[in-house]
mmCIF file with all atom_site columns, C-alpha atoms in Angstrom:
data_model
loop_
_atom_site.group_PDB
_atom_site.id
_atom_site.type_symbol
_atom_site.label_atom_id
_atom_site.label_alt_id
_atom_site.label_comp_id
_atom_site.label_asym_id
_atom_site.label_entity_id
_atom_site.label_seq_id
_atom_site.pdbx_PDB_ins_code
_atom_site.Cartn_x
_atom_site.Cartn_y
_atom_site.Cartn_z
_atom_site.occupancy
_atom_site.B_iso_or_equiv
_atom_site.pdbx_formal_charge
_atom_site.auth_seq_id
_atom_site.auth_comp_id
_atom_site.auth_asym_id
_atom_site.auth_atom_id
_atom_site.pdbx_PDB_model_num
ATOM 1   C CA . UNK A 1 1   ? 89.901 7.801   47.082 1.00 0.00 ? 1   UNK A CA 1
ATOM 2   C CA . UNK A 1 2   ? 88.723 4.186   47.386 1.00 0.00 ? 2   UNK A CA 1
ATOM 3   C CA . UNK A 1 3   ? 88.659 1.760   44.456 1.00 0.00 ? 3   UNK A CA 1
ATOM 4   C CA . UNK A 1 4   ? 84.870 1.966   44.353 1.00 0.00 ? 4   UNK A CA 1
ATOM 5   C CA . UNK A 1 5   ? 84.909 5.758   44.284 1.00 0.00 ? 5   UNK A CA 1
ATOM 6   C CA . UNK A 1 6   ? 87.487 5.623   41.485 1.00 0.00 ? 6   UNK A CA 1
ATOM 7   C CA . UNK A 1 7   ? 85.346 3.133   39.556 1.00 0.00 ? 7   UNK A CA 1
ATOM 8   C CA . UNK A 1 8   ? 82.265 5.311   40.003 1.00 0.00 ? 8   UNK A CA 1
ATOM 9   C CA . UNK A 1 9   ? 84.053 8.422   38.732 1.00 0.00 ? 9   UNK A CA 1
ATOM 10  C CA . UNK A 1 10  ? 85.467 6.447   35.803 1.00 0.00 ? 10  UNK A CA 1
ATOM 11  C CA . UNK A 1 11  ? 82.014 5.245   34.724 1.00 0.00 ? 11  UNK A CA 1
ATOM 12  C CA . UNK A 1 12  ? 80.305 8.607   35.247 1.00 0.00 ? 12  UNK A CA 1
ATOM 13  C CA . UNK A 1 13  ? 82.865 10.281  32.975 1.00 0.00 ? 13  UNK A CA 1
ATOM 14  C CA . UNK A 1 14  ? 81.956 7.821   30.220 1.00 0.00 ? 14  UNK A CA 1
ATOM 15  C CA . UNK A 1 15  ? 78.211 8.291   30.271 1.00 0.00 ? 15  UNK A CA 1
ATOM 16  C CA . UNK A 1 16  ? 76.107 11.452  29.918 1.00 0.00 ? 16  UNK A CA 1
ATOM 17  C CA . UNK A 1 17  ? 74.685 13.097  33.019 1.00 0.00 ? 17  UNK A CA 1
ATOM 18  C CA . UNK A 1 18  ? 71.111 12.086  32.133 1.00 0.00 ? 18  UNK A CA 1
ATOM 19  C CA . UNK A 1 19  ? 71.950 8.350   32.169 1.00 0.00 ? 19  UNK A CA 1
ATOM 20  C CA . UNK A 1 20  ? 70.932 6.677   35.439 1.00 0.00 ? 20  UNK A CA 1
ATOM 21  C CA . UNK A 1 21  ? 73.603 4.404   36.889 1.00 0.00 ? 21  UNK A CA 1
ATOM 22  C CA . UNK A 1 22  ? 72.028 1.452   38.703 1.00 0.00 ? 22  UNK A CA 1
ATOM 23  C CA . UNK A 1 23  ? 74.396 -0.409  41.025 1.00 0.00 ? 23  UNK A CA 1
ATOM 24  C CA . UNK A 1 24  ? 73.788 -4.127  40.410 1.00 0.00 ? 24  UNK A CA 1
ATOM 25  C CA . UNK A 1 25  ? 74.171 -5.473  43.935 1.00 0.00 ? 25  UNK A CA 1
ATOM 26  C CA . UNK A 1 26  ? 73.746 -9.230  43.389 1.00 0.00 ? 26  UNK A CA 1
ATOM 27  C CA . UNK A 1 27  ? 76.207 -11.147 45.649 1.00 0.00 ? 27  UNK A CA 1
ATOM 28  C CA . UNK A 1 28  ? 77.478 -7.898  47.172 1.00 0.00 ? 28  UNK A CA 1
ATOM 29  C CA . UNK A 1 29  ? 77.715 -7.134  50.876 1.00 0.00 ? 29  UNK A CA 1
ATOM 30  C CA . UNK A 1 30  ? 76.012 -4.305  52.728 1.00 0.00 ? 30  UNK A CA 1
ATOM 31  C CA . UNK A 1 31  ? 79.473 -2.789  53.203 1.00 0.00 ? 31  UNK A CA 1
ATOM 32  C CA . UNK A 1 32  ? 80.113 -2.810  49.460 1.00 0.00 ? 32  UNK A CA 1
ATOM 33  C CA . UNK A 1 33  ? 76.754 -1.186  48.754 1.00 0.00 ? 33  UNK A CA 1
ATOM 34  C CA . UNK A 1 34  ? 77.446 1.409   51.454 1.00 0.00 ? 34  UNK A CA 1
ATOM 35  C CA . UNK A 1 35  ? 80.668 2.254   49.632 1.00 0.00 ? 35  UNK A CA 1
ATOM 36  C CA . UNK A 1 36  ? 78.908 2.874   46.300 1.00 0.00 ? 36  UNK A CA 1
ATOM 37  C CA . UNK A 1 37  ? 76.240 4.951   48.032 1.00 0.00 ? 37  UNK A CA 1
ATOM 38  C CA . UNK A 1 38  ? 79.006 7.019   49.592 1.00 0.00 ? 38  UNK A CA 1
ATOM 39  C CA . UNK A 1 39  ? 80.512 7.416   46.120 1.00 0.00 ? 39  UNK A CA 1
ATOM 40  C CA . UNK A 1 40  ? 77.241 8.878   44.790 1.00 0.00 ? 40  UNK A CA 1
ATOM 41  C CA . UNK A 1 41  ? 74.924 6.032   43.770 1.00 0.00 ? 41  UNK A CA 1
ATOM 42  C CA . UNK A 1 42  ? 71.214 6.717   44.415 1.00 0.00 ? 42  UNK A CA 1
ATOM 43  C CA . UNK A 1 43  ? 69.681 3.737   42.559 1.00 0.00 ? 43  UNK A CA 1
ATOM 44  C CA . UNK A 1 44  ? 70.583 0.101   43.156 1.00 0.00 ? 44  UNK A CA 1
ATOM 45  C CA . UNK A 1 45  ? 69.190 -3.154  41.878 1.00 0.00 ? 45  UNK A CA 1
ATOM 46  C CA . UNK A 1 46  ? 69.039 -6.742  42.991 1.00 0.00 ? 46  UNK A CA 1
ATOM 47  C CA . UNK A 1 47  ? 68.187 -10.078 41.409 1.00 0.00 ? 47  UNK A CA 1
ATOM 48  C CA . UNK A 1 48  ? 67.000 -11.826 44.556 1.00 0.00 ? 48  UNK A CA 1
ATOM 49  C CA . UNK A 1 49  ? 64.204 -10.730 46.856 1.00 0.00 ? 49  UNK A CA 1
ATOM 50  C CA . UNK A 1 50  ? 65.515 -12.187 50.108 1.00 0.00 ? 50  UNK A CA 1
ATOM 51  C CA . UNK A 1 51  ? 68.923 -10.530 49.796 1.00 0.00 ? 51  UNK A CA 1
ATOM 52  C CA . UNK A 1 52  ? 67.342 -7.278  48.637 1.00 0.00 ? 52  UNK A CA 1
ATOM 53  C CA . UNK A 1 53  ? 65.179 -7.109  51.780 1.00 0.00 ? 53  UNK A CA 1
ATOM 54  C CA . UNK A 1 54  ? 68.308 -6.944  53.933 1.00 0.00 ? 54  UNK A CA 1
ATOM 55  C CA . UNK A 1 55  ? 69.773 -4.207  51.764 1.00 0.00 ? 55  UNK A CA 1
ATOM 56  C CA . UNK A 1 56  ? 66.620 -2.102  51.789 1.00 0.00 ? 56  UNK A CA 1
ATOM 57  C CA . UNK A 1 57  ? 66.426 -2.355  55.561 1.00 0.00 ? 57  UNK A CA 1
ATOM 58  C CA . UNK A 1 58  ? 69.997 -1.130  55.846 1.00 0.00 ? 58  UNK A CA 1
ATOM 59  C CA . UNK A 1 59  ? 69.709 1.924   53.606 1.00 0.00 ? 59  UNK A CA 1
ATOM 60  C CA . UNK A 1 60  ? 66.153 3.167   54.013 1.00 0.00 ? 60  UNK A CA 1
ATOM 61  C CA . UNK A 1 61  ? 65.318 6.078   51.718 1.00 0.00 ? 61  UNK A CA 1
ATOM 62  C CA . UNK A 1 62  ? 68.931 6.736   50.711 1.00 0.00 ? 62  UNK A CA 1
ATOM 63  C CA . UNK A 1 63  ? 68.582 4.410   47.743 1.00 0.00 ? 63  UNK A CA 1
ATOM 64  C CA . UNK A 1 64  ? 65.835 3.489   45.280 1.00 0.00 ? 64  UNK A CA 1
ATOM 65  C CA . UNK A 1 65  ? 65.734 -0.263  44.660 1.00 0.00 ? 65  UNK A CA 1
ATOM 66  C CA . UNK A 1 66  ? 64.989 -1.960  41.348 1.00 0.00 ? 66  UNK A CA 1
ATOM 67  C CA . UNK A 1 67  ? 64.163 -5.634  40.823 1.00 0.00 ? 67  UNK A CA 1
ATOM 68  C CA . UNK A 1 68  ? 66.572 -6.841  38.134 1.00 0.00 ? 68  UNK A CA 1
ATOM 69  C CA . UNK A 1 69  ? 66.035 -10.594 38.200 1.00 0.00 ? 69  UNK A CA 1
ATOM 70  C CA . UNK A 1 70  ? 63.141 -12.765 37.134 1.00 0.00 ? 70  UNK A CA 1
ATOM 71  C CA . UNK A 1 71  ? 60.317 -12.255 39.636 1.00 0.00 ? 71  UNK A CA 1
ATOM 72  C CA . UNK A 1 72  ? 58.556 -15.458 40.631 1.00 0.00 ? 72  UNK A CA 1
ATOM 73  C CA . UNK A 1 73  ? 54.820 -15.133 41.059 1.00 0.00 ? 73  UNK A CA 1
ATOM 74  C CA . UNK A 1 74  ? 54.868 -16.488 44.626 1.00 0.00 ? 74  UNK A CA 1
ATOM 75  C CA . UNK A 1 75  ? 57.150 -13.618 45.630 1.00 0.00 ? 75  UNK A CA 1
ATOM 76  C CA . UNK A 1 76  ? 55.167 -10.749 44.164 1.00 0.00 ? 76  UNK A CA 1
ATOM 77  C CA . UNK A 1 77  ? 53.295 -9.885  47.374 1.00 0.00 ? 77  UNK A CA 1
ATOM 78  C CA . UNK A 1 78  ? 56.543 -9.268  49.220 1.00 0.00 ? 78  UNK A CA 1
ATOM 79  C CA . UNK A 1 79  ? 58.364 -7.732  46.258 1.00 0.00 ? 79  UNK A CA 1
ATOM 80  C CA . UNK A 1 80  ? 55.903 -4.859  45.901 1.00 0.00 ? 80  UNK A CA 1
ATOM 81  C CA . UNK A 1 81  ? 56.742 -3.830  49.466 1.00 0.00 ? 81  UNK A CA 1
ATOM 82  C CA . UNK A 1 82  ? 60.496 -3.996  48.917 1.00 0.00 ? 82  UNK A CA 1
ATOM 83  C CA . UNK A 1 83  ? 61.169 -2.537  45.471 1.00 0.00 ? 83  UNK A CA 1
ATOM 84  C CA . UNK A 1 84  ? 60.605 0.905   43.961 1.00 0.00 ? 84  UNK A CA 1
ATOM 85  C CA . UNK A 1 85  ? 60.609 -0.417  40.393 1.00 0.00 ? 85  UNK A CA 1
ATOM 86  C CA . UNK A 1 86  ? 60.291 -3.824  38.732 1.00 0.00 ? 86  UNK A CA 1
ATOM 87  C CA . UNK A 1 87  ? 62.458 -3.931  35.584 1.00 0.00 ? 87  UNK A CA 1
ATOM 88  C CA . UNK A 1 88  ? 61.578 -7.464  34.501 1.00 0.00 ? 88  UNK A CA 1
ATOM 89  C CA . UNK A 1 89  ? 57.863 -7.654  33.724 1.00 0.00 ? 89  UNK A CA 1
ATOM 90  C CA . UNK A 1 90  ? 57.317 -10.081 30.861 1.00 0.00 ? 90  UNK A CA 1
ATOM 91  C CA . UNK A 1 91  ? 53.890 -11.707 31.198 1.00 0.00 ? 91  UNK A CA 1
ATOM 92  C CA . UNK A 1 92  ? 50.240 -10.850 31.698 1.00 0.00 ? 92  UNK A CA 1
ATOM 93  C CA . UNK A 1 93  ? 50.004 -13.168 34.711 1.00 0.00 ? 93  UNK A CA 1
ATOM 94  C CA . UNK A 1 94  ? 52.860 -11.391 36.479 1.00 0.00 ? 94  UNK A CA 1
ATOM 95  C CA . UNK A 1 95  ? 51.423 -7.987  35.574 1.00 0.00 ? 95  UNK A CA 1
ATOM 96  C CA . UNK A 1 96  ? 48.009 -8.847  37.021 1.00 0.00 ? 96  UNK A CA 1
ATOM 97  C CA . UNK A 1 97  ? 49.565 -10.100 40.254 1.00 0.00 ? 97  UNK A CA 1
ATOM 98  C CA . UNK A 1 98  ? 51.644 -6.952  40.603 1.00 0.00 ? 98  UNK A CA 1
ATOM 99  C CA . UNK A 1 99  ? 48.576 -4.819  39.981 1.00 0.00 ? 99  UNK A CA 1
ATOM 100 C CA . UNK A 1 100 ? 46.499 -6.728  42.541 1.00 0.00 ? 100 UNK A CA 1
ATOM 101 C CA . UNK A 1 101 ? 49.083 -6.618  45.318 1.00 0.00 ? 101 UNK A CA 1
ATOM 102 C CA . UNK A 1 102 ? 49.903 -2.960  44.669 1.00 0.00 ? 102 UNK A CA 1
ATOM 103 C CA . UNK A 1 103 ? 46.182 -2.139  44.833 1.00 0.00 ? 103 UNK A CA 1
ATOM 104 C CA . UNK A 1 104 ? 46.075 -3.693  48.298 1.00 0.00 ? 104 UNK A CA 1
ATOM 105 C CA . UNK A 1 105 ? 48.805 -1.255  49.354 1.00 0.00 ? 105 UNK A CA 1
ATOM 106 C CA . UNK A 1 106 ? 47.253 1.689   47.484 1.00 0.00 ? 106 UNK A CA 1
ATOM 107 C CA . UNK A 1 107 ? 50.532 1.889   45.602 1.00 0.00 ? 107 UNK A CA 1
ATOM 108 C CA . UNK A 1 108 ? 51.354 2.439   41.942 1.00 0.00 ? 108 UNK A CA 1
ATOM 109 C CA . UNK A 1 109 ? 54.466 0.480   40.939 1.00 0.00 ? 109 UNK A CA 1
ATOM 110 C CA . UNK A 1 110 ? 56.646 1.751   38.082 1.00 0.00 ? 110 UNK A CA 1
ATOM 111 C CA . UNK A 1 111 ? 57.609 -1.128  35.818 1.00 0.00 ? 111 UNK A CA 1
ATOM 112 C CA . UNK A 1 112 ? 59.719 -1.760  32.748 1.00 0.00 ? 112 UNK A CA 1
ATOM 113 C CA . UNK A 1 113 ? 58.771 -4.397  30.206 1.00 0.00 ? 113 UNK A CA 1
ATOM 114 C CA . UNK A 1 114 ? 61.599 -6.854  29.649 1.00 0.00 ? 114 UNK A CA 1
ATOM 115 C CA . UNK A 1 115 ? 62.407 -7.454  25.982 1.00 0.00 ? 115 UNK A CA 1
ATOM 116 C CA . UNK A 1 116 ? 63.963 -10.720 24.818 1.00 0.00 ? 116 UNK A CA 1
ATOM 117 C CA . UNK A 1 117 ? 65.842 -8.909  22.101 1.00 0.00 ? 117 UNK A CA 1
ATOM 118 C CA . UNK A 1 118 ? 67.772 -12.018 21.095 1.00 0.00 ? 118 UNK A CA 1
ATOM 119 C CA . UNK A 1 119 ? 64.569 -14.067 20.817 1.00 0.00 ? 119 UNK A CA 1
ATOM 120 C CA . UNK A 1 120 ? 66.223 -16.785 22.876 1.00 0.00 ? 120 UNK A CA 1
ATOM 121 C CA . UNK A 1 121 ? 63.691 -19.452 23.930 1.00 0.00 ? 121 UNK A CA 1
ATOM 122 C CA . UNK A 1 122 ? 65.536 -20.199 27.180 1.00 0.00 ? 122 UNK A CA 1
ATOM 123 C CA . UNK A 1 123 ? 65.443 -16.573 28.361 1.00 0.00 ? 123 UNK A CA 1
ATOM 124 C CA . UNK A 1 124 ? 62.646 -14.464 29.788 1.00 0.00 ? 124 UNK A CA 1
ATOM 125 C CA . UNK A 1 125 ? 61.220 -11.400 28.105 1.00 0.00 ? 125 UNK A CA 1
ATOM 126 C CA . UNK A 1 126 ? 58.720 -10.365 25.447 1.00 0.00 ? 126 UNK A CA 1
ATOM 127 C CA . UNK A 1 127 ? 59.805 -10.727 21.827 1.00 0.00 ? 127 UNK A CA 1
ATOM 128 C CA . UNK A 1 128 ? 60.197 -7.304  20.159 1.00 0.00 ? 128 UNK A CA 1
ATOM 129 C CA . UNK A 1 129 ? 57.425 -7.969  17.628 1.00 0.00 ? 129 UNK A CA 1
ATOM 130 C CA . UNK A 1 130 ? 54.961 -8.755  20.426 1.00 0.00 ? 130 UNK A CA 1
ATOM 131 C CA . UNK A 1 131 ? 55.717 -5.894  22.788 1.00 0.00 ? 131 UNK A CA 1
ATOM 132 C CA . UNK A 1 132 ? 53.227 -3.369  21.347 1.00 0.00 ? 132 UNK A CA 1
ATOM 133 C CA . UNK A 1 133 ? 50.256 -5.657  21.915 1.00 0.00 ? 133 UNK A CA 1
ATOM 134 C CA . UNK A 1 134 ? 51.506 -6.558  25.387 1.00 0.00 ? 134 UNK A CA 1
ATOM 135 C CA . UNK A 1 135 ? 52.032 -2.951  26.468 1.00 0.00 ? 135 UNK A CA 1
ATOM 136 C CA . UNK A 1 136 ? 48.606 -1.865  25.195 1.00 0.00 ? 136 UNK A CA 1
ATOM 137 C CA . UNK A 1 137 ? 47.040 -4.515  27.425 1.00 0.00 ? 137 UNK A CA 1
ATOM 138 C CA . UNK A 1 138 ? 48.909 -3.223  30.464 1.00 0.00 ? 138 UNK A CA 1
ATOM 139 C CA . UNK A 1 139 ? 47.421 0.244   30.027 1.00 0.00 ? 139 UNK A CA 1
ATOM 140 C CA . UNK A 1 140 ? 44.230 -0.953  31.712 1.00 0.00 ? 140 UNK A CA 1
ATOM 141 C CA . UNK A 1 141 ? 45.990 -1.933  34.954 1.00 0.00 ? 141 UNK A CA 1
ATOM 142 C CA . UNK A 1 142 ? 45.786 1.023   37.315 1.00 0.00 ? 142 UNK A CA 1
ATOM 143 C CA . UNK A 1 143 ? 48.305 0.045   39.996 1.00 0.00 ? 143 UNK A CA 1
ATOM 144 C CA . UNK A 1 144 ? 51.266 -0.584  37.761 1.00 0.00 ? 144 UNK A CA 1
ATOM 145 C CA . UNK A 1 145 ? 52.633 2.020   35.386 1.00 0.00 ? 145 UNK A CA 1
ATOM 146 C CA . UNK A 1 146 ? 54.734 1.138   32.359 1.00 0.00 ? 146 UNK A CA 1
ATOM 147 C CA . UNK A 1 147 ? 57.635 3.583   32.251 1.00 0.00 ? 147 UNK A CA 1
ATOM 148 C CA . UNK A 1 148 ? 59.843 2.002   29.643 1.00 0.00 ? 148 UNK A CA 1
ATOM 149 C CA . UNK A 1 149 ? 61.672 -1.072  28.409 1.00 0.00 ? 149 UNK A CA 1
ATOM 150 C CA . UNK A 1 150 ? 64.590 -3.207  29.558 1.00 0.00 ? 150 UNK A CA 1
ATOM 151 C CA . UNK A 1 151 ? 66.754 -5.738  27.770 1.00 0.00 ? 151 UNK A CA 1
ATOM 152 C CA . UNK A 1 152 ? 69.733 -7.842  28.756 1.00 0.00 ? 152 UNK A CA 1
ATOM 153 C CA . UNK A 1 153 ? 71.746 -8.409  25.589 1.00 0.00 ? 153 UNK A CA 1
ATOM 154 C CA . UNK A 1 154 ? 74.805 -10.695 25.682 1.00 0.00 ? 154 UNK A CA 1
ATOM 155 C CA . UNK A 1 155 ? 76.523 -10.640 29.076 1.00 0.00 ? 155 UNK A CA 1
ATOM 156 C CA . UNK A 1 156 ? 79.972 -11.668 27.835 1.00 0.00 ? 156 UNK A CA 1
ATOM 157 C CA . UNK A 1 157 ? 81.966 -11.556 24.634 1.00 0.00 ? 157 UNK A CA 1
ATOM 158 C CA . UNK A 1 158 ? 82.545 -8.649  22.286 1.00 0.00 ? 158 UNK A CA 1
ATOM 159 C CA . UNK A 1 159 ? 80.394 -5.683  23.406 1.00 0.00 ? 159 UNK A CA 1
ATOM 160 C CA . UNK A 1 160 ? 79.776 -4.855  19.738 1.00 0.00 ? 160 UNK A CA 1
ATOM 161 C CA . UNK A 1 161 ? 77.780 -8.081  19.475 1.00 0.00 ? 161 UNK A CA 1
ATOM 162 C CA . UNK A 1 162 ? 75.141 -6.485  21.724 1.00 0.00 ? 162 UNK A CA 1
ATOM 163 C CA . UNK A 1 163 ? 74.594 -3.486  19.456 1.00 0.00 ? 163 UNK A CA 1
ATOM 164 C CA . UNK A 1 164 ? 71.859 -5.017  17.223 1.00 0.00 ? 164 UNK A CA 1
ATOM 165 C CA . UNK A 1 165 ? 69.881 -6.128  20.300 1.00 0.00 ? 165 UNK A CA 1
ATOM 166 C CA . UNK A 1 166 ? 70.072 -2.674  21.853 1.00 0.00 ? 166 UNK A CA 1
ATOM 167 C CA . UNK A 1 167 ? 69.177 -1.021  18.566 1.00 0.00 ? 167 UNK A CA 1
ATOM 168 C CA . UNK A 1 168 ? 66.061 -3.159  18.091 1.00 0.00 ? 168 UNK A CA 1
ATOM 169 C CA . UNK A 1 169 ? 64.928 -2.471  21.658 1.00 0.00 ? 169 UNK A CA 1
ATOM 170 C CA . UNK A 1 170 ? 65.403 1.266   21.112 1.00 0.00 ? 170 UNK A CA 1
ATOM 171 C CA . UNK A 1 171 ? 63.291 1.005   17.949 1.00 0.00 ? 171 UNK A CA 1
ATOM 172 C CA . UNK A 1 172 ? 60.477 -0.596  19.963 1.00 0.00 ? 172 UNK A CA 1
ATOM 173 C CA . UNK A 1 173 ? 60.881 2.074   22.664 1.00 0.00 ? 173 UNK A CA 1
ATOM 174 C CA . UNK A 1 174 ? 60.566 4.907   20.131 1.00 0.00 ? 174 UNK A CA 1
ATOM 175 C CA . UNK A 1 175 ? 57.597 3.260   18.440 1.00 0.00 ? 175 UNK A CA 1
ATOM 176 C CA . UNK A 1 176 ? 55.720 2.928   21.725 1.00 0.00 ? 176 UNK A CA 1
ATOM 177 C CA . UNK A 1 177 ? 56.634 6.466   22.754 1.00 0.00 ? 177 UNK A CA 1
ATOM 178 C CA . UNK A 1 178 ? 55.158 7.789   19.500 1.00 0.00 ? 178 UNK A CA 1
ATOM 179 C CA . UNK A 1 179 ? 51.991 5.694   19.853 1.00 0.00 ? 179 UNK A CA 1
ATOM 180 C CA . UNK A 1 180 ? 50.559 7.889   22.621 1.00 0.00 ? 180 UNK A CA 1
ATOM 181 C CA . UNK A 1 181 ? 49.001 4.988   24.529 1.00 0.00 ? 181 UNK A CA 1
ATOM 182 C CA . UNK A 1 182 ? 47.027 6.261   27.561 1.00 0.00 ? 182 UNK A CA 1
ATOM 183 C CA . UNK A 1 183 ? 48.702 5.596   30.928 1.00 0.00 ? 183 UNK A CA 1
ATOM 184 C CA . UNK A 1 184 ? 51.887 4.388   29.217 1.00 0.00 ? 184 UNK A CA 1
ATOM 185 C CA . UNK A 1 185 ? 55.072 6.407   29.563 1.00 0.00 ? 185 UNK A CA 1
ATOM 186 C CA . UNK A 1 186 ? 58.310 5.679   27.740 1.00 0.00 ? 186 UNK A CA 1
ATOM 187 C CA . UNK A 1 187 ? 60.746 7.364   30.128 1.00 0.00 ? 187 UNK A CA 1
ATOM 188 C CA . UNK A 1 188 ? 63.407 4.759   30.794 1.00 0.00 ? 188 UNK A CA 1
ATOM 189 C CA . UNK A 1 189 ? 65.349 2.498   28.461 1.00 0.00 ? 189 UNK A CA 1
ATOM 190 C CA . UNK A 1 190 ? 67.374 0.146   30.631 1.00 0.00 ? 190 UNK A CA 1
ATOM 191 C CA . UNK A 1 191 ? 70.138 -1.438  28.551 1.00 0.00 ? 191 UNK A CA 1
ATOM 192 C CA . UNK A 1 192 ? 73.778 -2.225  29.178 1.00 0.00 ? 192 UNK A CA 1
ATOM 193 C CA . UNK A 1 193 ? 75.849 -3.848  31.903 1.00 0.00 ? 193 UNK A CA 1
ATOM 194 C CA . UNK A 1 194 ? 79.540 -3.808  32.836 1.00 0.00 ? 194 UNK A CA 1
ATOM 195 C CA . UNK A 1 195 ? 80.640 -5.311  29.529 1.00 0.00 ? 195 UNK A CA 1
ATOM 196 C CA . UNK A 1 196 ? 78.372 -3.324  27.248 1.00 0.00 ? 196 UNK A CA 1
ATOM 197 C CA . UNK A 1 197 ? 77.169 -0.118  28.880 1.00 0.00 ? 197 UNK A CA 1
ATOM 198 C CA . UNK A 1 198 ? 79.051 2.235   26.563 1.00 0.00 ? 198 UNK A CA 1
ATOM 199 C CA . UNK A 1 199 ? 77.586 0.548   23.463 1.00 0.00 ? 199 UNK A CA 1
ATOM 200 C CA . UNK A 1 200 ? 74.137 0.647   25.084 1.00 0.00 ? 200 UNK A CA 1
ATOM 201 C CA . UNK A 1 201 ? 74.389 4.383   25.742 1.00 0.00 ? 201 UNK A CA 1
ATOM 202 C CA . UNK A 1 202 ? 75.450 4.958   22.133 1.00 0.00 ? 202 UNK A CA 1
ATOM 203 C CA . UNK A 1 203 ? 72.268 3.135   21.101 1.00 0.00 ? 203 UNK A CA 1
ATOM 204 C CA . UNK A 1 204 ? 70.004 5.256   23.308 1.00 0.00 ? 204 UNK A CA 1
ATOM 205 C CA . UNK A 1 205 ? 70.033 3.694   26.772 1.00 0.00 ? 205 UNK A CA 1
ATOM 206 C CA . UNK A 1 206 ? 69.353 6.122   29.619 1.00 0.00 ? 206 UNK A CA 1
ATOM 207 C CA . UNK A 1 207 ? 69.672 3.537   32.398 1.00 0.00 ? 207 UNK A CA 1
ATOM 208 C CA . UNK A 1 208 ? 72.615 1.137   32.809 1.00 0.00 ? 208 UNK A CA 1
ATOM 209 C CA . UNK A 1 209 ? 72.967 -1.704  35.335 1.00 0.00 ? 209 UNK A CA 1
ATOM 210 C CA . UNK A 1 210 ? 76.566 -2.109  36.442 1.00 0.00 ? 210 UNK A CA 1
ATOM 211 C CA . UNK A 1 211 ? 78.067 -4.513  38.968 1.00 0.00 ? 211 UNK A CA 1
ATOM 212 C CA . UNK A 1 212 ? 81.636 -5.672  38.328 1.00 0.00 ? 212 UNK A CA 1
ATOM 213 C CA . UNK A 1 213 ? 82.905 -2.432  36.781 1.00 0.00 ? 213 UNK A CA 1
ATOM 214 C CA . UNK A 1 214 ? 81.582 -0.559  39.804 1.00 0.00 ? 214 UNK A CA 1
ATOM 215 C CA . UNK A 1 215 ? 82.225 -2.882  42.741 1.00 0.00 ? 215 UNK A CA 1
ATOM 216 C CA . UNK A 1 216 ? 85.201 -4.787  41.367 1.00 0.00 ? 216 UNK A CA 1
ATOM 217 C CA . UNK A 1 217 ? 85.432 -8.560  40.854 1.00 0.00 ? 217 UNK A CA 1
ATOM 218 C CA . UNK A 1 218 ? 83.055 -10.767 42.819 1.00 0.00 ? 218 UNK A CA 1
ATOM 219 C CA . UNK A 1 219 ? 84.387 -12.900 45.638 1.00 0.00 ? 219 UNK A CA 1
ATOM 220 C CA . UNK A 1 220 ? 85.388 -16.454 44.623 1.00 0.00 ? 220 UNK A CA 1
ATOM 221 C CA . UNK A 1 221 ? 82.378 -18.741 44.484 1.00 0.00 ? 221 UNK A CA 1
ATOM 222 C CA . UNK A 1 222 ? 79.895 -15.970 43.617 1.00 0.00 ? 222 UNK A CA 1
ATOM 223 C CA . UNK A 1 223 ? 78.535 -16.162 40.082 1.00 0.00 ? 223 UNK A CA 1
#
C-alpha cells in the first residue's frame, strides 16, 4: 500500500461515512492527484483556476472539482466551465456574475456561501450575522443554487481553537436550513482541513478539505 493510500484509509477511519473528503490539490502534481483518485477520492478541490484546468483535463469525469480559493471576477467565465461547485461565494457581485455566465451555458452551478467565522477584516467571507440576508437575496438567481456553507477557521495552531468558529457556522447552517427559503438547500457544511478536520466533524461538518494529511508534506518552496 502506498503512503497516499495509507493516509486515505487513516482519514476515512476517523470520519463518518457520510462526510465527503475533498482532496485539496493546491501545489500538487497530476501524479499525486492520480494516486489519491486510485485510493478512492471522488471529489477534489483547487485554489487556482489555471492549475485546476490542467487537472480537470487529465481526469475527466472521474473526479468532481470544487473551487476552494477566492474567485476573482475576471475569471468567473472560465471557472464555470471548469468547476462542479464553487465553495467560496461571498459577495452579490460575484454571485450575479456566476449566475450570468452559467445562464449562458444553460448550467446551474452548486455553490456554498463562505462564512468569515472569525470576522477577520483581511479575510474573505460573509460575517455570520449577515449571512441570512445574503442567502435570501441569492434565492432569486436561477443559475446558481446555494447548497450550504463553508468556513476556513484557523489553519495552524491548536485545532481546539477552531471549535468556536465551526460551531457558529453550524448554528448559521441550521438556522438557514430551518428557514425554508425557496430554492435554497442546506446540504453541505464544508469545514475542517488537515489540522482541524476531526474537530470540524465533531461540530457538524459533512465536508472536509484535506491536503497535507492526505498527500503528505508539500515540496520545498510550495506554500
